[in-house]
Amino acid sequence: MNYLIDIVLIALSAAVINNFVLYYFVGICPFIGVSKKVDMAFGMGCAVTFVICIAAFLSWSITTMVLIPGAPVSSFFAGFFLPAEAASKIDLTVLSYIVYIFAISSSVQFVEMYVRKFYPSLYNSFGVFLPLITTNCAILFACLTIMANVAGVENPQDAWDLGRSIVLALFGGIGFTIAIVIMSGIREEIELCDIPKPFQGAAITMIIGGILALAFMGFTGVDSGVRKAITPAPAEGTAAVMTLDHDHVHPWDARVIVKEMRLS
Amino acid sequence: MADQPTALERFVQGILPENPVYRQLLGMCPTLAVTNGMKPAMTMACSVAFVLLCANIVTSLIRGLLKPHLRIVVFTLTIATFVTIADRVLAAYLYQMSKTLGPYIPLIIVNCLIICRCEVCASKQNVFTAASDAVGQSIGFGLALASIAMVRELLGTGGLFGIAILPTAWPDWVIMVLPPGAFITLGLLLGCVNWLEMRRS
């Protein structure tokens, strides 16, 4: 039951509350560049969602199997030339950025080749976006979030498993698709408007993005409401206290900032 | 290639005429994400400057060995190495700041600005030109970050670098330090820069 609650909250948070584009500002480049037509935007969103899931699978596997202290693969190989207790403490997390970026770019290459060979029609619809995606921040951001939740936790029991990581990636990708499709719909309409010349293009897109981000801020707090609604009622005599977990909150989370401002 | 710009021209170009943020629209993620205060924005600008300079020099040194189809991978791996160094240094000496910047330091790896400069300039020029290009572009990037961060921090909290400047009667526009403020500020500044450019020509 707890696992299910976790999954629902991760999904909700990644897709709408802390939307990748409108809250964390990752994937801004395609958000500005490829949002002129709805069908192009949808293709881009699908491609990103697809790649982000593969990248999440790879990064979770690599982090758990190789990078964290006591990971099976690294301690096995270190065991050949180190005593056993030293081998189980090998910490390779410092290499994580290099490993992730390498995993992402090589997997994108393989996916592109595979899709081009076996699904030509699919390739024609979104294959052109695939090489661009290598340098999309959203993918690396998902990997880093997964790493923070696997290697950065104090209790080993709190570390995310593969299911949570994939859910984060899938719904993060869906959130990206939602944002970019809304944006392209607005931009198709705005083509017909009379915008002052200096604001045409990127400037007006940014301002629309700001208004969209404002709208998405309305979802803030939905997660605690949902958690309250689906958590089983606490046993007699124990009060359910909803607290804000400061360590797992984005530093610019609206609730934290507003709270701090009230205090000061 | 006789009409290639010289080292000095490249240095000047990066600061205003080809400003990475306002003219080329590169490196948008950190531009929007870390400009809610002057301190994080300046830390970010310094890290990007360090990574850009080192990556440009290394790329320029190995430009004879690059294979066309592998160059993007080589660029990203070079950048990732220097980002790891910057990240470790920040975590060691500016722990609080590295906590605040969080994932945006590693995200420098996929910052289009650095890959673009490696591709356009460093992979074709000698070391000195590449280095001066990197310095110019980083100054331009730093100025752009500073301009956005100044507007946002001043209106959002009434101060700069955490020091109060506006009178206490100023109602803090909290929205400016939240995500929507970033988009709106950048959009308006971008419009202003375009307007000035149009008037000048």
Tab-separated table of C-alpha atoms in Angstrom:
chain	number	residue	atom	x	y	z
A	1	MET	CA	0.000	0.000	0.000
A	2	ASN	CA	2.805	2.387	0.919
A	3	TYR	CA	4.509	1.488	-2.317
A	4	LEU	CA	1.379	2.321	-4.274
A	5	ILE	CA	1.053	5.693	-2.535
A	6	ASP	CA	4.681	6.432	-3.343
A	7	ILE	CA	4.182	5.579	-6.997
A	8	VAL	CA	1.054	7.724	-7.304
A	9	LEU	CA	2.737	10.682	-5.631
A	10	ILE	CA	5.912	10.409	-7.706
A	11	ALA	CA	3.843	10.225	-10.884
A	12	LEU	CA	1.635	13.173	-9.970
A	13	SER	CA	4.559	15.266	-8.848
A	14	ALA	CA	6.650	14.584	-11.951
A	15	ALA	CA	3.821	15.115	-14.415
A	16	VAL	CA	2.082	18.247	-13.193
A	17	ILE	CA	3.095	19.653	-9.809
A	18	ASN	CA	6.824	19.909	-10.419
A	19	ASN	CA	6.625	19.856	-14.188
A	20	PHE	CA	10.063	19.350	-15.742
A	21	VAL	CA	9.790	22.339	-18.064
A	22	LEU	CA	7.716	24.805	-16.120
A	23	TYR	CA	9.111	24.151	-12.654
A	24	TYR	CA	12.657	22.836	-13.049
A	25	PHE	CA	13.428	24.601	-16.365
A	26	VAL	CA	14.942	21.523	-17.988
A	27	GLY	CA	14.313	20.919	-21.675
A	28	ILE	CA	13.806	24.602	-22.430
A	29	CYS	CA	15.609	24.368	-25.790
A	30	PRO	CA	13.032	22.104	-27.503
A	31	PHE	CA	10.293	23.930	-25.597
A	32	ILE	CA	11.231	27.097	-27.486
A	33	GLY	CA	12.586	25.543	-30.663
A	34	VAL	CA	10.162	22.750	-31.569
A	35	SER	CA	6.871	24.211	-30.365
A	36	LYS	CA	5.585	25.843	-33.533
A	37	LYS	CA	3.261	23.034	-34.669
A	38	VAL	CA	1.200	20.722	-32.482
A	39	ASP	CA	2.094	17.513	-34.328
A	40	MET	CA	5.827	18.285	-34.280
A	41	ALA	CA	5.591	19.068	-30.574
A	42	PHE	CA	3.762	15.826	-29.910
A	43	GLY	CA	6.411	13.857	-31.825
A	44	MET	CA	9.144	15.522	-29.819
A	45	GLY	CA	7.320	14.785	-26.577
A	46	CYS	CA	6.938	11.106	-27.486
A	47	ALA	CA	10.606	10.828	-28.437
A	48	VAL	CA	11.705	12.424	-25.167
A	49	THR	CA	9.388	10.197	-23.113
A	50	PHE	CA	10.771	7.127	-24.850
A	51	VAL	CA	14.423	8.046	-24.395
A	52	ILE	CA	13.954	9.227	-20.823
A	53	CYS	CA	12.556	5.803	-19.839
A	54	ILE	CA	15.539	4.010	-21.380
A	55	ALA	CA	17.925	6.437	-19.697
A	56	ALA	CA	16.186	5.942	-16.342
A	57	PHE	CA	16.488	2.167	-16.651
A	58	LEU	CA	20.181	2.440	-17.538
A	59	SER	CA	21.032	4.973	-14.863
A	60	TRP	CA	19.212	3.066	-12.128
A	61	SER	CA	20.969	-0.167	-13.120
A	62	ILE	CA	24.394	1.433	-13.371
A	63	THR	CA	24.036	3.310	-10.096
A	64	THR	CA	22.862	0.278	-8.161
A	65	MET	CA	25.127	-2.301	-9.769
A	66	VAL	CA	28.346	-0.348	-10.240
A	67	LEU	CA	28.548	3.094	-8.711
A	68	ILE	CA	27.329	3.078	-5.101
A	69	PRO	CA	29.555	1.727	-2.303
A	70	GLY	CA	29.128	-2.005	-1.986
A	71	ALA	CA	27.622	-2.372	-5.446
A	72	PRO	CA	27.931	-5.977	-6.671
A	73	VAL	CA	29.880	-5.433	-9.894
A	74	SER	CA	32.475	-2.974	-8.619
A	75	SER	CA	33.155	-4.896	-5.405
A	76	PHE	CA	33.457	-8.140	-7.395
A	77	PHE	CA	36.161	-6.702	-9.641
A	78	ALA	CA	37.885	-4.838	-6.829
A	79	GLY	CA	37.932	-8.103	-4.889
A	80	PHE	CA	40.690	-9.434	-7.148
A	81	PHE	CA	43.284	-7.004	-5.828
A	82	LEU	CA	41.860	-5.567	-2.600
A	83	PRO	CA	40.917	-7.161	0.713
A	84	ALA	CA	37.209	-7.913	0.987
A	85	GLU	CA	36.185	-5.134	3.377
A	86	ALA	CA	37.995	-2.480	1.323
A	87	ALA	CA	36.448	-3.820	-1.875
A	88	SER	CA	32.936	-3.419	-0.496
A	89	LYS	CA	33.594	0.274	0.204
A	90	ILE	CA	34.605	1.268	-3.315
A	91	ASP	CA	32.649	4.440	-4.117
A	92	LEU	CA	32.476	5.352	-7.766
A	93	THR	CA	29.721	7.969	-7.546
A	94	VAL	CA	32.217	10.679	-8.514
A	95	LEU	CA	32.211	9.185	-12.002
A	96	SER	CA	28.445	9.337	-12.276
A	97	TYR	CA	28.154	12.349	-14.612
A	98	ILE	CA	30.578	10.944	-17.150
A	99	VAL	CA	28.947	7.521	-17.023
A	100	TYR	CA	25.422	8.910	-17.417
A	101	ILE	CA	26.202	11.161	-20.332
A	102	PHE	CA	27.997	8.312	-22.044
A	103	ALA	CA	25.092	5.940	-21.411
A	104	ILE	CA	22.572	8.465	-22.713
A	105	SER	CA	24.407	9.350	-25.889
A	106	SER	CA	25.263	5.767	-26.804
A	107	SER	CA	21.747	4.499	-26.089
A	108	VAL	CA	20.263	7.264	-28.218
A	109	GLN	CA	22.565	6.233	-31.053
A	110	PHE	CA	21.470	2.591	-30.778
A	111	VAL	CA	17.794	3.469	-30.558
A	112	GLU	CA	18.088	5.660	-33.622
A	113	MET	CA	19.755	2.914	-35.662
A	114	TYR	CA	17.261	0.297	-34.484
A	115	VAL	CA	14.208	2.425	-35.219
A	116	ARG	CA	15.544	3.453	-38.627
A	117	LYS	CA	16.134	-0.173	-39.614
A	118	PHE	CA	12.990	-1.840	-38.272
A	119	TYR	CA	10.304	0.858	-38.051
A	120	PRO	CA	10.878	3.274	-40.943
A	121	SER	CA	7.448	4.917	-40.590
A	122	LEU	CA	8.044	5.589	-36.887
A	123	TYR	CA	11.474	6.923	-37.755
A	124	ASN	CA	9.981	9.348	-40.240
A	125	SER	CA	7.554	10.695	-37.672
A	126	PHE	CA	9.918	11.299	-34.751
A	127	GLY	CA	13.335	9.958	-35.676
A	128	VAL	CA	14.651	13.348	-36.692
A	129	PHE	CA	14.378	14.493	-33.084
A	130	LEU	CA	16.419	11.638	-31.650
A	131	PRO	CA	19.943	13.065	-32.140
A	132	LEU	CA	18.808	16.366	-30.642
A	133	ILE	CA	17.655	14.594	-27.523
A	134	THR	CA	21.180	13.587	-26.490
A	135	THR	CA	21.811	17.119	-25.340
A	136	ASN	CA	18.406	17.567	-23.770
A	137	CYS	CA	18.740	18.506	-20.125
A	138	ALA	CA	15.519	16.693	-19.195
A	139	ILE	CA	17.105	13.284	-19.745
A	140	LEU	CA	20.178	13.993	-17.630
A	141	PHE	CA	18.000	15.667	-15.020
A	142	ALA	CA	15.922	12.484	-14.643
A	143	CYS	CA	19.133	10.445	-14.250
A	144	LEU	CA	20.448	12.845	-11.604
A	145	THR	CA	17.187	12.765	-9.668
A	146	ILE	CA	17.301	8.977	-9.674
A	147	MET	CA	20.921	9.049	-8.520
A	148	ALA	CA	20.087	11.442	-5.692
A	149	ASN	CA	17.360	9.059	-4.560
A	150	VAL	CA	19.503	5.927	-4.830
A	151	ALA	CA	22.961	7.046	-3.703
A	152	GLY	CA	22.127	10.151	-1.706
A	153	VAL	CA	19.737	8.673	0.866
A	154	GLU	CA	20.833	7.989	4.419
A	155	ASN	CA	18.802	4.818	4.964
A	156	PRO	CA	19.420	2.035	2.445
A	157	GLN	CA	15.711	1.111	2.759
A	158	ASP	CA	14.709	4.535	1.426
A	159	ALA	CA	16.616	4.056	-1.819
A	160	TRP	CA	14.398	3.977	-4.868
A	161	ASP	CA	13.851	0.716	-6.688
A	162	LEU	CA	13.581	0.309	-10.440
A	163	GLY	CA	9.800	0.743	-10.445
A	164	ARG	CA	9.881	4.179	-8.800
A	165	SER	CA	12.649	5.328	-11.142
A	166	ILE	CA	10.786	4.263	-14.263
A	167	VAL	CA	7.583	5.905	-13.016
A	168	LEU	CA	9.446	9.168	-12.408
A	169	ALA	CA	10.921	9.068	-15.908
A	170	LEU	CA	7.702	8.072	-17.652
A	171	PHE	CA	5.592	10.732	-15.995
A	172	GLY	CA	8.320	13.326	-16.287
A	173	GLY	CA	8.275	12.675	-20.033
A	174	ILE	CA	4.473	12.881	-20.061
A	175	GLY	CA	4.676	16.186	-18.202
A	176	PHE	CA	7.131	17.459	-20.790
A	177	THR	CA	4.737	16.390	-23.558
A	178	ILE	CA	1.806	18.121	-21.848
A	179	ALA	CA	3.759	21.365	-21.497
A	180	ILE	CA	5.132	21.427	-25.038
A	181	VAL	CA	1.770	20.512	-26.627
A	182	ILE	CA	-0.071	23.256	-24.699
A	183	MET	CA	2.661	25.680	-25.728
A	184	SER	CA	2.480	24.758	-29.409
A	185	GLY	CA	-1.307	25.061	-29.381
A	186	ILE	CA	-1.011	28.590	-28.014
A	187	ARG	CA	1.724	29.454	-30.500
A	188	GLU	CA	-0.367	28.289	-33.459
A	189	GLU	CA	-3.043	30.757	-32.386
A	190	ILE	CA	-0.603	33.539	-31.636
A	191	GLU	CA	0.689	33.444	-35.211
A	192	LEU	CA	-2.506	35.316	-36.065
A	193	CYS	CA	-1.996	38.043	-33.468
A	194	ASP	CA	-0.373	41.399	-33.944
A	195	ILE	CA	2.602	41.233	-31.587
A	196	PRO	CA	5.020	44.174	-31.321
A	197	LYS	CA	8.006	43.408	-33.491
A	198	PRO	CA	10.709	43.114	-30.790
A	199	PHE	CA	8.634	40.550	-28.925
A	200	GLN	CA	8.038	38.208	-31.837
A	201	GLY	CA	9.634	34.788	-31.571
A	202	ALA	CA	11.432	33.786	-28.407
A	203	ALA	CA	10.426	36.755	-26.229
A	204	ILE	CA	6.674	36.191	-26.436
A	205	THR	CA	7.230	32.440	-26.039
A	206	MET	CA	9.011	33.132	-22.751
A	207	ILE	CA	6.205	35.320	-21.486
A	208	ILE	CA	3.607	32.703	-22.409
A	209	GLY	CA	5.787	30.143	-20.638
A	210	GLY	CA	5.693	32.350	-17.556
A	211	ILE	CA	1.910	32.479	-17.599
A	212	LEU	CA	1.772	28.700	-18.069
A	213	ALA	CA	4.151	28.254	-15.128
A	214	LEU	CA	1.884	30.486	-13.096
A	215	ALA	CA	-1.056	28.287	-14.021
A	216	PHE	CA	0.850	25.121	-13.118
A	217	MET	CA	1.717	26.607	-9.721
A	218	GLY	CA	-1.943	26.105	-8.963
A	219	PHE	CA	-1.173	22.396	-8.577
A	220	THR	CA	1.108	23.111	-5.599
A	221	GLY	CA	-0.149	21.231	-2.579
A	222	VAL	CA	-2.211	18.760	-4.568
A	223	ASP	CA	0.280	16.056	-3.559
A	224	SER	CA	-0.321	16.490	0.175
A	225	GLY	CA	-4.071	16.454	-0.435
A	226	VAL	CA	-3.801	13.257	-2.438
A	227	ARG	CA	-1.550	11.700	0.191
A	228	LYS	CA	-4.123	12.503	2.860
A	229	ALA	CA	-6.923	11.097	0.749
A	230	ILE	CA	-5.291	7.758	-0.052
A	231	THR	CA	-3.353	7.105	3.163
A	232	PRO	CA	-5.188	4.616	5.387
A	233	ALA	CA	-6.675	6.259	8.470
A	234	PRO	CA	-4.147	6.338	11.347
A	235	ALA	CA	-4.716	4.133	14.370
A	236	GLU	CA	-6.570	5.536	17.380
A	237	GLY	CA	-4.660	8.099	19.374
A	238	THR	CA	-2.028	8.922	16.776
A	239	ALA	CA	-2.481	12.183	14.992
A	240	ALA	CA	-1.645	12.346	11.310
A	241	VAL	CA	0.720	15.277	11.000
A	242	MET	CA	1.406	16.689	7.589
A	243	THR	CA	4.865	18.188	7.612
A	244	LEU	CA	6.976	19.565	4.881
A	245	ASP	CA	10.086	17.460	4.390
A	246	HIS	CA	12.721	20.129	3.971
A	247	ASP	CA	15.453	17.843	2.730
A	248	HIS	CA	13.494	16.552	-0.226
A	249	VAL	CA	12.037	19.842	-1.326
A	250	HIS	CA	13.378	21.909	-4.150
A	251	PRO	CA	15.010	24.998	-2.592
A	252	TRP	CA	12.716	27.318	-4.500
A	253	ASP	CA	9.583	25.405	-3.706
A	254	ALA	CA	6.802	27.957	-3.425
A	255	ARG	CA	5.704	26.704	-0.039
A	256	VAL	CA	9.178	27.004	1.493
A	257	ILE	CA	9.780	30.477	0.153
A	258	VAL	CA	6.397	31.805	1.190
A	259	LYS	CA	6.832	30.271	4.634
A	260	GLU	CA	10.289	31.762	5.086
A	261	MET	CA	9.073	35.162	3.988
A	262	ARG	CA	6.307	35.060	6.548
A	263	LEU	CA	8.807	34.225	9.273
A	264	SER	CA	11.215	37.009	8.433
B	1	MET	CA	39.662	30.953	-44.630
B	2	ALA	CA	40.763	34.540	-44.734
B	3	ASP	CA	37.601	36.026	-43.248
B	4	GLN	CA	37.782	34.063	-40.003
B	5	PRO	CA	37.580	36.538	-37.102
B	6	THR	CA	40.765	37.067	-35.129
B	7	ALA	CA	41.184	36.259	-31.458
B	8	LEU	CA	40.395	39.801	-30.343
B	9	GLU	CA	37.297	39.979	-32.541
B	10	ARG	CA	36.037	36.705	-31.121
B	11	PHE	CA	36.591	38.015	-27.597
B	12	VAL	CA	34.598	41.200	-28.263
B	13	GLN	CA	31.881	39.379	-30.198
B	14	GLY	CA	31.025	37.151	-27.277
B	15	ILE	CA	30.354	39.974	-24.847
B	16	LEU	CA	27.557	41.918	-26.532
B	17	PRO	CA	27.151	41.525	-30.322
B	18	GLU	CA	26.765	37.748	-30.045
B	19	ASN	CA	25.743	37.517	-26.430
B	20	PRO	CA	25.071	33.819	-25.745
B	21	VAL	CA	21.786	34.390	-23.918
B	22	TYR	CA	20.206	37.382	-25.642
B	23	ARG	CA	21.426	36.938	-29.210
B	24	GLN	CA	22.015	33.207	-29.602
B	25	LEU	CA	19.433	31.890	-27.074
B	26	LEU	CA	21.898	29.310	-25.751
B	27	GLY	CA	22.182	27.902	-22.257
B	28	MET	CA	18.613	28.643	-21.224
B	29	CYS	CA	18.270	26.105	-18.402
B	30	PRO	CA	20.737	27.730	-15.958
B	31	THR	CA	19.706	31.189	-17.153
B	32	LEU	CA	16.191	30.604	-15.918
B	33	ALA	CA	16.852	28.307	-13.001
B	34	VAL	CA	19.596	29.958	-10.950
B	35	THR	CA	18.792	33.643	-11.427
B	36	ASN	CA	16.549	34.001	-8.388
B	37	GLY	CA	19.475	35.661	-6.591
B	38	MET	CA	22.761	37.309	-7.459
B	39	LYS	CA	24.885	34.849	-5.460
B	40	PRO	CA	23.758	31.629	-7.164
B	41	ALA	CA	23.803	33.384	-10.540
B	42	MET	CA	27.413	34.509	-10.089
B	43	THR	CA	28.523	31.090	-8.840
B	44	MET	CA	26.896	29.561	-11.885
B	45	ALA	CA	28.566	32.052	-14.215
B	46	CYS	CA	31.988	31.267	-12.711
B	47	SER	CA	31.471	27.503	-13.030
B	48	VAL	CA	30.356	27.853	-16.636
B	49	ALA	CA	33.354	30.094	-17.355
B	50	PHE	CA	35.762	27.537	-15.879
B	51	VAL	CA	34.217	24.618	-17.769
B	52	LEU	CA	33.971	26.550	-21.028
B	53	LEU	CA	37.586	27.714	-20.880
B	54	CYS	CA	38.992	24.270	-20.072
B	55	ALA	CA	36.752	22.477	-22.581
B	56	ASN	CA	37.627	24.942	-25.340
B	57	ILE	CA	41.364	24.597	-24.702
B	58	VAL	CA	41.274	20.796	-24.614
B	59	THR	CA	39.048	20.564	-27.687
B	60	SER	CA	41.349	22.917	-29.531
B	61	LEU	CA	44.388	20.837	-28.580
B	62	ILE	CA	42.848	17.589	-29.822
B	63	ARG	CA	41.148	19.068	-32.887
B	64	GLY	CA	43.445	17.145	-35.239
B	65	LEU	CA	42.367	13.805	-33.763
B	66	LEU	CA	38.588	14.352	-33.886
B	67	LYS	CA	36.519	12.092	-36.124
B	68	PRO	CA	33.407	13.827	-37.479
B	69	HIS	CA	30.859	11.244	-36.320
B	70	LEU	CA	32.338	10.927	-32.833
B	71	ARG	CA	32.993	14.568	-32.080
B	72	ILE	CA	29.803	15.275	-30.093
B	73	VAL	CA	30.531	12.324	-27.799
B	74	VAL	CA	34.109	13.510	-27.319
B	75	PHE	CA	32.887	17.041	-26.538
B	76	THR	CA	30.360	15.860	-23.966
B	77	LEU	CA	32.865	13.550	-22.276
B	78	THR	CA	35.458	16.354	-22.089
B	79	ILE	CA	32.862	18.713	-20.641
B	80	ALA	CA	31.631	16.083	-18.193
B	81	THR	CA	35.160	15.668	-16.834
B	82	PHE	CA	35.534	19.370	-16.098
B	83	VAL	CA	32.010	19.632	-14.703
B	84	THR	CA	32.859	16.852	-12.269
B	85	ILE	CA	35.909	18.844	-11.155
B	86	ALA	CA	33.849	22.027	-10.732
B	87	ASP	CA	31.154	20.138	-8.857
B	88	ARG	CA	33.641	18.559	-6.422
B	89	VAL	CA	35.370	21.914	-5.805
B	90	LEU	CA	32.058	23.642	-5.094
B	91	ALA	CA	30.984	20.837	-2.777
B	92	ALA	CA	34.268	21.136	-0.891
B	93	TYR	CA	34.537	24.914	-0.504
B	94	LEU	CA	31.014	26.309	-0.993
B	95	TYR	CA	28.894	23.505	0.408
B	96	GLN	CA	25.757	25.575	1.004
B	97	MET	CA	25.895	27.060	-2.469
B	98	SER	CA	26.366	23.670	-4.094
B	99	LYS	CA	23.282	22.469	-2.196
B	100	THR	CA	21.295	25.446	-3.516
B	101	LEU	CA	22.413	24.973	-7.091
B	102	GLY	CA	21.702	21.255	-6.780
B	103	PRO	CA	21.268	19.511	-10.120
B	104	TYR	CA	22.041	22.590	-12.180
B	105	ILE	CA	25.824	22.213	-11.785
B	106	PRO	CA	25.844	18.747	-13.413
B	107	LEU	CA	23.403	20.066	-15.995
B	108	ILE	CA	26.199	22.304	-17.316
B	109	ILE	CA	27.265	19.170	-19.228
B	110	VAL	CA	24.289	19.464	-21.555
B	111	ASN	CA	24.410	23.264	-21.702
B	112	CYS	CA	24.143	24.038	-25.406
B	113	LEU	CA	26.422	27.066	-24.987
B	114	ILE	CA	29.530	25.000	-24.294
B	115	ILE	CA	28.864	22.329	-26.917
B	116	CYS	CA	28.118	25.053	-29.454
B	117	ARG	CA	31.380	26.914	-28.759
B	118	CYS	CA	33.383	23.660	-28.958
B	119	GLU	CA	31.716	22.829	-32.258
B	120	VAL	CA	31.782	26.270	-33.869
B	121	CYS	CA	35.066	27.654	-32.616
B	122	ALA	CA	37.386	25.401	-30.643
B	123	SER	CA	37.359	22.441	-33.030
B	124	LYS	CA	38.607	24.655	-35.861
B	125	GLN	CA	40.893	27.250	-34.216
B	126	ASN	CA	44.216	27.312	-32.434
B	127	VAL	CA	44.440	27.320	-28.650
B	128	PHE	CA	44.824	31.062	-28.186
B	129	THR	CA	41.794	31.952	-30.319
B	130	ALA	CA	39.704	29.274	-28.635
B	131	ALA	CA	40.667	30.512	-25.174
B	132	SER	CA	39.886	34.145	-25.950
B	133	ASP	CA	36.575	33.094	-27.472
B	134	ALA	CA	35.771	31.183	-24.281
B	135	VAL	CA	36.620	34.167	-22.086
B	136	GLY	CA	34.494	36.525	-24.189
B	137	GLN	CA	31.527	34.194	-24.243
B	138	SER	CA	31.737	33.602	-20.492
B	139	ILE	CA	31.798	37.336	-19.786
B	140	GLY	CA	28.741	37.739	-22.002
B	141	PHE	CA	27.015	34.862	-20.241
B	142	GLY	CA	27.891	36.301	-16.828
B	143	LEU	CA	26.526	39.735	-17.788
B	144	ALA	CA	23.287	38.197	-19.035
B	145	LEU	CA	22.849	36.154	-15.848
B	146	ALA	CA	23.632	39.226	-13.735
B	147	SER	CA	21.057	41.366	-15.557
B	148	ILE	CA	18.274	38.836	-15.056
B	149	ALA	CA	19.247	38.032	-11.484
B	150	MET	CA	19.423	41.706	-10.578
B	151	VAL	CA	15.868	42.380	-11.737
B	152	ARG	CA	14.511	39.275	-10.086
B	153	GLU	CA	16.266	39.638	-6.751
B	154	LEU	CA	15.623	43.366	-6.471
B	155	LEU	CA	11.907	43.075	-7.179
B	156	GLY	CA	11.460	39.740	-5.443
B	157	THR	CA	13.220	40.396	-2.160
B	158	GLY	CA	14.079	44.097	-2.214
B	159	GLY	CA	17.836	43.538	-2.017
B	160	LEU	CA	20.946	42.445	-3.863
B	161	PHE	CA	23.392	39.737	-2.695
B	162	GLY	CA	21.103	39.332	0.301
B	163	ILE	CA	21.597	42.962	1.445
B	164	ALA	CA	18.415	45.011	1.674
B	165	ILE	CA	18.399	47.952	-0.732
B	166	LEU	CA	14.810	48.998	-1.242
B	167	PRO	CA	12.941	50.515	1.748
B	168	THR	CA	11.148	48.056	3.986
B	169	ALA	CA	7.826	49.396	2.770
B	170	TRP	CA	8.538	47.620	-0.531
B	171	PRO	CA	6.055	44.770	-0.919
B	172	ASP	CA	8.211	41.825	-2.051
B	173	TRP	CA	6.999	40.491	-5.363
B	174	VAL	CA	7.397	36.852	-4.383
B	175	ILE	CA	6.437	35.762	-7.870
B	176	MET	CA	9.696	37.158	-9.225
B	177	VAL	CA	11.852	34.644	-7.342
B	178	LEU	CA	9.504	31.771	-8.250
B	179	PRO	CA	9.637	29.942	-11.612
B	180	PRO	CA	7.064	32.126	-13.478
B	181	GLY	CA	9.101	35.245	-12.678
B	182	ALA	CA	12.081	33.768	-14.491
B	183	PHE	CA	10.171	33.249	-17.725
B	184	ILE	CA	8.506	36.652	-17.603
B	185	THR	CA	11.692	38.578	-16.739
B	186	LEU	CA	13.694	36.871	-19.476
B	187	GLY	CA	10.893	37.439	-21.993
B	188	LEU	CA	10.663	41.141	-21.213
B	189	LEU	CA	14.448	41.671	-21.190
B	190	LEU	CA	14.745	39.784	-24.484
B	191	GLY	CA	12.100	42.071	-25.962
B	192	CYS	CA	13.927	45.156	-24.683
B	193	VAL	CA	17.242	43.997	-26.167
B	194	ASN	CA	15.551	43.347	-29.520
B	195	TRP	CA	13.918	46.781	-29.385
B	196	LEU	CA	17.229	48.540	-28.697
B	197	GLU	CA	18.855	46.586	-31.511
B	198	MET	CA	16.102	47.644	-33.922
B	199	ARG	CA	16.363	51.294	-32.962
B	200	ARG	CA	20.109	51.276	-33.448
B	201	SER	CA	20.006	49.859	-36.968
